[in-house]
Short mmCIF file of C-alpha atoms and ligand atoms in Angstrom, two decimals:
data_model
loop_
_atom_site.label_atom_id
_atom_site.label_comp_id
_atom_site.label_asym_id
_atom_site.label_seq_id
_atom_site.Cartn_x
_atom_site.Cartn_y
_atom_site.Cartn_z
CA MET B 1 66.97 175.27 57.40
CA ARG B 2 68.72 173.10 59.94
CA PRO B 3 67.82 174.60 63.30
CA LEU B 4 71.19 174.44 65.09
CA THR B 5 71.89 178.01 66.20
CA ALA B 6 74.66 179.62 68.22
CA HIS B 7 73.12 182.71 69.78
CA ILE B 8 75.98 185.08 70.62
CA ARG B 9 74.90 187.62 73.22
CA LEU B 10 77.31 190.51 72.67
CA HIS B 11 75.79 192.43 75.60
CA HIS B 12 76.87 189.54 77.84
CA LEU B 13 80.38 189.81 76.42
CA ARG B 14 80.49 193.49 77.31
CA HIS B 15 79.09 192.78 80.77
CA ASN B 16 81.75 190.12 81.39
CA TYR B 17 84.52 192.41 80.16
CA GLN B 18 83.42 195.14 82.54
CA THR B 19 83.10 192.69 85.45
CA LEU B 20 86.56 191.25 84.86
CA LYS B 21 88.16 194.63 84.38
CA GLN B 22 86.67 195.83 87.64
CA LEU B 23 87.96 192.71 89.42
CA HIS B 24 91.43 192.99 87.95
CA GLY B 25 91.90 196.75 88.01
CA GLY B 26 94.35 198.39 85.65
CA ARG B 27 93.98 197.52 81.99
CA LEU B 28 92.53 194.36 80.53
CA LEU B 29 93.16 192.59 77.24
CA ALA B 30 90.21 190.71 75.77
CA VAL B 31 91.65 187.45 74.42
CA LEU B 32 90.10 186.87 70.99
CA LYS B 33 92.29 184.05 69.73
CA ALA B 34 90.81 180.98 68.04
CA ASN B 35 88.04 183.08 66.49
CA ALA B 36 87.20 184.47 69.94
CA TYR B 37 86.95 180.98 71.43
CA GLY B 38 84.52 180.08 68.66
CA HIS B 39 82.27 183.13 69.05
CA GLY B 40 83.47 185.10 66.00
CA ALA B 41 86.51 187.32 66.49
CA VAL B 42 85.48 190.26 64.35
CA ARG B 43 81.99 190.52 65.83
CA CYS B 44 83.37 190.23 69.36
CA ALA B 45 86.07 192.82 68.69
CA GLN B 46 83.50 195.20 67.23
CA ALA B 47 81.30 194.72 70.29
CA LEU B 48 84.23 195.49 72.61
CA ALA B 49 85.75 198.32 70.54
CA GLY B 50 85.93 201.49 72.57
CA LEU B 51 85.43 199.52 75.77
CA ALA B 52 88.39 197.11 75.82
CA ASP B 53 91.92 198.38 76.44
CA GLY B 54 93.22 195.99 73.84
CA PHE B 55 92.92 192.54 72.33
CA ALA B 56 95.12 189.45 72.27
CA VAL B 57 95.37 186.81 69.58
CA ALA B 58 97.55 183.76 69.03
CA ALA B 59 99.13 184.74 65.74
CA ILE B 60 99.44 187.48 63.18
CA GLU B 61 96.78 186.06 60.84
CA GLU B 62 94.21 186.58 63.56
CA ALA B 63 95.41 190.13 64.17
CA LEU B 64 95.30 191.01 60.47
CA GLU B 65 91.69 189.82 60.28
CA LEU B 66 90.80 192.29 63.03
CA ARG B 67 92.74 195.14 61.42
CA ALA B 68 91.06 194.43 58.05
CA ALA B 69 87.72 194.80 59.84
CA GLY B 70 88.78 198.25 61.06
CA ILE B 71 89.70 197.35 64.64
CA SER B 72 92.23 199.96 65.81
CA GLU B 73 92.82 198.96 69.46
CA PRO B 74 96.20 197.54 70.53
CA ILE B 75 96.58 193.86 69.63
CA VAL B 76 99.08 191.60 71.41
CA LEU B 77 100.42 188.57 69.52
CA LEU B 78 100.50 186.08 72.40
CA GLU B 79 102.90 183.65 70.73
CA GLY B 80 104.92 186.31 69.01
CA VAL B 81 105.94 185.88 65.39
CA PHE B 82 106.50 182.51 63.73
CA GLU B 83 108.95 183.89 61.17
CA ALA B 84 111.09 187.01 61.11
CA ALA B 85 109.29 188.51 58.09
CA GLU B 86 106.16 188.95 60.22
CA TYR B 87 107.78 191.85 62.07
CA ALA B 88 107.26 194.04 58.97
CA LEU B 89 103.53 193.29 59.13
CA ALA B 90 103.49 193.82 62.88
CA ASP B 91 105.12 197.21 62.25
CA GLU B 92 102.72 198.21 59.48
CA HIS B 93 99.66 197.21 61.54
CA ARG B 94 100.92 198.44 64.94
CA LEU B 95 100.81 195.02 66.59
CA TRP B 96 102.50 194.29 69.90
CA PRO B 97 104.55 191.09 69.66
CA VAL B 98 105.31 188.84 72.57
CA VAL B 99 108.98 187.87 72.59
CA GLN B 100 109.38 184.52 74.24
CA ASN B 101 112.64 183.10 72.90
CA GLN B 102 116.08 184.10 71.68
CA TRP B 103 115.47 183.97 67.92
CA GLN B 104 112.38 186.18 68.21
CA LEU B 105 114.47 188.63 70.23
CA GLU B 106 117.31 188.67 67.71
CA ALA B 107 115.00 188.98 64.70
CA LEU B 108 113.17 191.85 66.37
CA SER B 109 116.48 193.60 66.98
CA LEU B 110 117.60 193.15 63.36
CA TYR B 111 114.37 194.50 61.88
CA HIS B 112 114.30 198.26 61.18
CA TRP B 113 111.07 199.45 62.72
CA GLN B 114 109.29 202.32 60.99
CA GLN B 115 107.56 203.25 64.23
CA PRO B 116 108.27 202.53 67.89
CA VAL B 117 107.10 199.09 68.97
CA ASN B 118 105.70 197.87 72.28
CA VAL B 119 107.01 194.45 73.21
CA TRP B 120 105.67 191.95 75.73
CA LEU B 121 108.61 189.97 77.09
CA LYS B 122 107.58 186.57 78.34
CA MET B 123 109.15 184.78 81.27
CA ASP B 124 108.91 181.07 81.93
CA SER B 125 108.07 181.31 85.63
CA GLY B 126 107.41 177.58 85.90
CA MET B 127 104.92 176.43 83.27
CA HIS B 128 107.82 175.38 81.02
CA ARG B 129 106.02 175.92 77.76
CA ALA B 130 107.43 179.20 76.50
CA GLY B 131 109.38 182.21 77.70
CA PHE B 132 112.85 183.09 78.93
CA PHE B 133 114.06 181.29 82.02
CA PRO B 134 114.23 183.64 85.02
CA HIS B 135 118.04 183.62 84.99
CA ASN B 136 118.10 184.75 81.33
CA TYR B 137 115.30 187.25 81.62
CA ALA B 138 117.16 190.38 82.68
CA ALA B 139 119.60 190.01 79.77
CA ALA B 140 116.75 189.70 77.29
CA HIS B 141 115.11 192.72 78.85
CA GLN B 142 118.32 194.71 78.62
CA ALA B 143 118.75 193.84 74.95
CA LEU B 144 115.27 195.20 74.25
CA MET B 145 115.78 198.33 76.33
CA GLN B 146 118.97 199.14 74.42
CA ASN B 147 117.03 199.10 71.19
CA PRO B 148 115.89 202.67 70.41
CA GLN B 149 113.03 201.28 68.31
CA VAL B 150 111.49 199.61 71.36
CA ALA B 151 109.06 202.00 73.03
CA GLU B 152 107.93 199.95 76.00
CA VAL B 153 108.52 196.49 77.41
CA VAL B 154 105.74 194.79 79.36
CA HIS B 155 106.85 191.91 81.58
CA MET B 156 104.57 188.91 81.25
CA SER B 157 104.23 185.32 82.33
CA HIS B 158 101.51 182.67 82.22
CA PHE B 159 100.22 180.31 84.92
CA ALA B 160 99.97 176.54 84.74
CA CYS B 161 97.45 175.98 87.56
CA ALA B 162 95.60 179.23 88.23
CA ASP B 163 92.30 177.34 87.89
CA GLU B 164 93.29 175.15 90.86
CA PRO B 165 93.59 177.72 93.66
CA GLN B 166 94.33 175.02 96.28
CA LYS B 167 97.70 174.34 94.63
CA ASN B 168 100.80 176.35 95.58
CA MET B 169 102.10 176.62 92.08
CA THR B 170 100.58 180.00 91.22
CA ALA B 171 102.07 181.61 94.34
CA GLU B 172 105.44 180.07 93.43
CA GLN B 173 105.22 181.37 89.87
CA ILE B 174 104.36 184.86 91.12
CA ALA B 175 107.36 184.80 93.48
CA THR B 176 109.66 183.60 90.70
CA PHE B 177 108.37 186.34 88.41
CA ASP B 178 108.74 189.09 91.00
CA ASN B 179 112.25 187.97 91.93
CA ALA B 180 113.39 187.96 88.32
CA CYS B 181 111.87 191.22 87.14
CA GLY B 182 110.61 193.19 90.15
CA HIS B 183 113.72 195.37 90.04
CA LEU B 184 113.54 196.09 86.31
CA GLY B 185 110.67 198.57 86.35
CA GLY B 186 107.92 198.67 83.73
CA ALA B 187 104.41 197.33 83.45
CA CYS B 188 103.55 193.69 84.19
CA SER B 189 100.92 191.21 82.98
CA LEU B 190 100.28 187.90 84.73
CA ALA B 191 96.62 187.08 85.11
CA ASN B 192 94.49 184.95 82.83
CA SER B 193 90.79 184.49 83.71
CA ALA B 194 91.41 182.11 86.59
CA ALA B 195 94.04 184.36 88.14
CA ILE B 196 91.84 187.44 87.73
CA MET B 197 89.09 185.61 89.62
CA ALA B 198 91.07 183.66 92.22
CA HIS B 199 94.53 185.16 92.72
CA PRO B 200 94.48 188.84 93.78
CA ASN B 201 98.32 188.83 93.92
CA ALA B 202 98.44 188.21 90.21
CA ARG B 203 96.51 191.34 89.33
CA ARG B 204 99.02 193.73 87.80
CA ASP B 205 99.02 196.49 85.14
CA TRP B 206 97.44 194.35 82.43
CA GLY B 207 95.14 191.33 82.75
CA ARG B 208 94.41 188.89 79.91
CA ALA B 209 90.87 187.54 80.02
CA GLY B 210 89.83 184.68 77.76
CA ILE B 211 87.35 182.03 78.89
CA ALA B 212 85.66 184.14 81.56
CA LEU B 213 84.98 186.83 78.99
CA TYR B 214 82.74 184.30 77.28
CA GLY B 215 80.92 183.57 80.52
CA ALA B 216 82.46 180.25 81.54
CA SER B 217 84.21 180.03 84.87
CA PRO B 218 87.70 178.54 84.45
CA MET B 219 87.21 176.86 87.82
CA GLY B 220 84.31 174.76 86.48
CA GLY B 221 80.75 175.13 87.69
CA ALA B 222 78.83 178.35 87.32
CA ASP B 223 79.80 181.81 88.53
CA SER B 224 76.93 184.25 88.88
CA ARG B 225 79.23 187.18 88.11
CA LEU B 226 79.57 185.96 84.53
CA LEU B 227 76.89 185.73 81.84
CA PRO B 228 77.15 182.97 79.22
CA VAL B 229 77.79 184.56 75.84
CA MET B 230 76.97 181.56 73.64
CA ARG B 231 73.65 179.76 73.80
CA LEU B 232 73.65 176.74 71.50
CA SER B 233 70.19 175.53 70.62
CA THR B 234 68.42 173.27 68.17
CA ARG B 235 65.02 171.58 67.76
CA VAL B 236 63.44 168.16 68.00
CA PHE B 237 62.71 167.07 64.43
CA ASN B 238 61.51 163.55 65.05
CA GLU B 239 60.02 161.67 67.97
CA ARG B 240 59.03 158.12 68.82
CA VAL B 241 57.96 156.07 71.82
CA LEU B 242 60.01 152.96 72.52
CA GLN B 243 58.98 150.11 74.78
CA ALA B 244 61.25 148.98 77.63
CA GLY B 245 64.35 147.06 76.54
CA GLU B 246 64.81 148.73 73.14
CA PRO B 247 68.25 149.97 71.98
CA VAL B 248 68.84 153.56 70.85
CA GLY B 249 71.52 154.76 68.45
CA TYR B 250 74.95 153.53 67.32
CA GLY B 251 76.41 150.60 69.15
CA ALA B 252 72.98 149.95 70.68
CA SER B 253 74.72 151.21 73.79
CA TYR B 254 71.60 152.59 75.44
CA ILE B 255 68.69 150.30 76.27
CA THR B 256 65.44 151.91 77.37
CA PRO B 257 64.77 150.95 81.02
CA GLN B 258 61.05 151.54 80.55
CA SER B 259 58.71 152.91 77.93
CA THR B 260 60.54 156.03 76.74
CA ARG B 261 59.65 158.98 74.58
CA VAL B 262 62.69 159.78 72.45
CA GLY B 263 63.32 163.04 70.60
CA LEU B 264 65.77 163.31 67.71
CA ILE B 265 67.63 166.64 67.55
CA ALA B 266 69.78 168.32 64.91
CA CYS B 267 73.21 168.49 66.51
CA GLY B 268 76.08 166.05 66.47
CA TYR B 269 79.81 165.75 66.69
CA ALA B 270 80.29 167.34 63.25
CA ASP B 271 78.84 170.47 64.83
CA GLY B 272 81.36 170.31 67.65
CA TYR B 273 79.18 168.63 70.25
CA PRO B 274 81.51 166.20 72.06
CA ARG B 275 81.05 162.63 70.90
CA HIS B 276 82.15 161.41 74.30
CA ALA B 277 79.22 163.02 76.10
CA PRO B 278 77.52 159.96 77.61
CA SER B 279 73.84 159.16 78.10
CA GLY B 280 72.72 161.36 80.98
CA SER B 281 74.54 164.48 79.75
CA PRO B 282 72.27 167.48 80.37
CA VAL B 283 70.15 169.31 77.81
CA ALA B 284 67.18 171.64 78.34
CA ILE B 285 63.99 171.01 76.38
CA ASP B 286 61.52 173.88 76.21
CA GLY B 287 63.43 175.37 79.15
CA SER B 288 63.30 172.29 81.42
CA ARG B 289 66.20 169.99 82.02
CA SER B 290 66.43 166.56 80.46
CA THR B 291 69.21 164.31 79.19
CA LEU B 292 70.93 162.93 76.19
CA ILE B 293 70.34 159.20 75.62
CA GLY B 294 72.38 156.96 73.32
CA ARG B 295 75.54 157.87 71.46
CA VAL B 296 76.13 161.22 69.80
CA SER B 297 76.08 160.74 66.00
CA MET B 298 77.68 163.00 63.40
CA ASP B 299 74.59 165.13 62.72
CA MET B 300 72.03 164.02 65.27
CA MET B 301 71.51 162.89 68.78
CA THR B 302 68.62 161.59 70.85
CA VAL B 303 67.14 163.06 74.02
CA ARG B 304 64.64 161.94 76.62
CA LEU B 305 61.27 163.66 76.25
CA ALA B 306 59.09 164.03 79.32
CA ASP B 307 55.31 164.13 79.16
CA HIS B 308 55.25 167.89 79.51
CA HIS B 309 57.55 168.43 76.53
CA GLN B 310 55.94 169.36 73.26
CA GLY B 311 58.14 166.89 71.36
CA LEU B 312 58.29 167.59 67.64
CA GLY B 313 59.43 171.21 67.28
CA SER B 314 60.57 171.55 70.91
CA GLU B 315 63.53 173.85 71.42
CA VAL B 316 66.57 172.10 72.89
CA GLU B 317 69.39 174.01 74.54
CA LEU B 318 72.72 172.18 74.35
CA TRP B 319 74.38 174.78 76.56
CA GLY B 320 73.73 178.36 77.51
CA ASP B 321 71.37 179.56 80.21
CA THR B 322 69.67 176.48 81.68
CA VAL B 323 72.50 174.04 80.99
CA HIS B 324 75.84 175.52 81.92
CA ILE B 325 78.59 174.70 79.46
CA ASN B 326 80.82 173.50 82.31
CA GLU B 327 78.24 170.78 83.05
CA VAL B 328 78.48 169.47 79.50
CA ALA B 329 82.27 169.72 79.60
CA ALA B 330 82.41 167.75 82.85
CA ALA B 331 80.07 165.08 81.48
CA ALA B 332 82.22 164.71 78.36
CA GLY B 333 85.55 164.79 80.20
CA THR B 334 86.70 168.02 78.62
CA ILE B 335 86.71 171.77 79.28
CA ALA B 336 84.45 174.60 78.16
CA TYR B 337 87.31 176.04 76.08
CA GLU B 338 87.30 173.03 73.78
CA LEU B 339 83.52 172.91 73.41
CA LEU B 340 83.30 176.59 72.50
CA CYS B 341 86.20 176.53 70.03
CA ASN B 342 84.77 173.52 68.22
CA VAL B 343 81.31 174.83 67.35
CA LYS B 344 80.78 174.77 63.60
CA ARG B 345 78.00 174.37 61.01
CA ALA B 346 75.65 176.21 63.38
CA HIS B 347 73.91 179.42 62.29
CA PHE B 348 75.50 182.25 64.23
CA VAL B 349 72.99 184.85 65.36
CA TYR B 350 74.41 187.94 67.06
CA GLU B 351 72.27 189.65 69.68
CA THR B 352 72.98 192.98 71.30
CA ALA B 353 70.25 193.17 73.95
C1 PLP G 401 99.39 183.83 77.29
C2 PLP G 401 97.93 183.70 77.53
N1 PLP G 401 97.30 184.64 78.24
C3 PLP G 401 95.98 184.57 78.50
C4 PLP G 401 95.22 183.53 78.02
C5 PLP G 401 93.75 183.50 78.35
O1 PLP G 401 93.48 182.42 79.20
P1 PLP G 401 92.02 182.14 79.76
O2 PLP G 401 91.17 181.79 78.59
O3 PLP G 401 92.21 180.99 80.69
O4 PLP G 401 91.57 183.40 80.43
C6 PLP G 401 95.83 182.53 77.31
C7 PLP G 401 95.06 181.38 76.86
O5 PLP G 401 95.55 180.33 76.55
C8 PLP G 401 97.23 182.61 77.05
O6 PLP G 401 97.86 181.67 76.35
#
């Protein structure tokens, strides 16, 4: 069996949830969209059931998968519905839709709810991606409040730059949000992971934790308060010693500077490892740090073996405990979110302790 394995430490997920909830205060949604950032949404939801105050997903398909697996916690649809007919499913499965534009608001008002619905009303406080403009927000809120089928409205907004605490934009977005809805009453939700960790002013009734739940700091680097949930590992399945001046891999882009022991490992860009990770990107072999050399291929890549490495059969960590995923992301010019979401073809092994 190909040895590429994503070890998913569900006890780390629970630890991170508890840490983030304590930081934020109030209630905290665990964001499980995109298959729980590549970790497996159902398994993550099951691990957090009874602990998490609720879950958030991008779209109704993701919510229905959780309901089909028996998950009964509140589930927020972060993008709302994509067509009006989805409100009937949201009703049947007790989902909480975000309303972020006029047609979603009107369709929600036209639908005859069988049971009271909780709505999350989204404001565009400056990110300019989705949500009602501040000057239209109170009217949208009023329309919902006049609807007897609407049980509760949670005010929400999303930050553009919460992971860059040196910028003013988050403070400006908070001020815009408070000015537009501070007088309306009701619960509020502002903070994603970065805001939970770096912007105390953004901590309100509900937080929404995604990336940090999986143990990656949204600010880059490592954060000792968080435990990495995924550990992606594989094995060396071939080795050779090359003399100085020999090329390695596609494009012959890497030339050995001296005699080099090269290990071939089972992981490539078809598994979600970033093709743009250059020679020098970190890996850990038998627990000690080494580097990638040569280009990442579809199914394989090559690593530098030191004398103390076993070689054939050595375990290689792509990211996890010794190599932080943010290091790989930085080397490849991307973010941990993208790396995690892209993992595929690996064997997923779920661990609980
Ligand atoms: C509306 C909303 N809230 C919360 C999150 C979670 O963000 P993060 O993973 O940065 O914690 C996202 C992610 O994109 C989002 O779109």
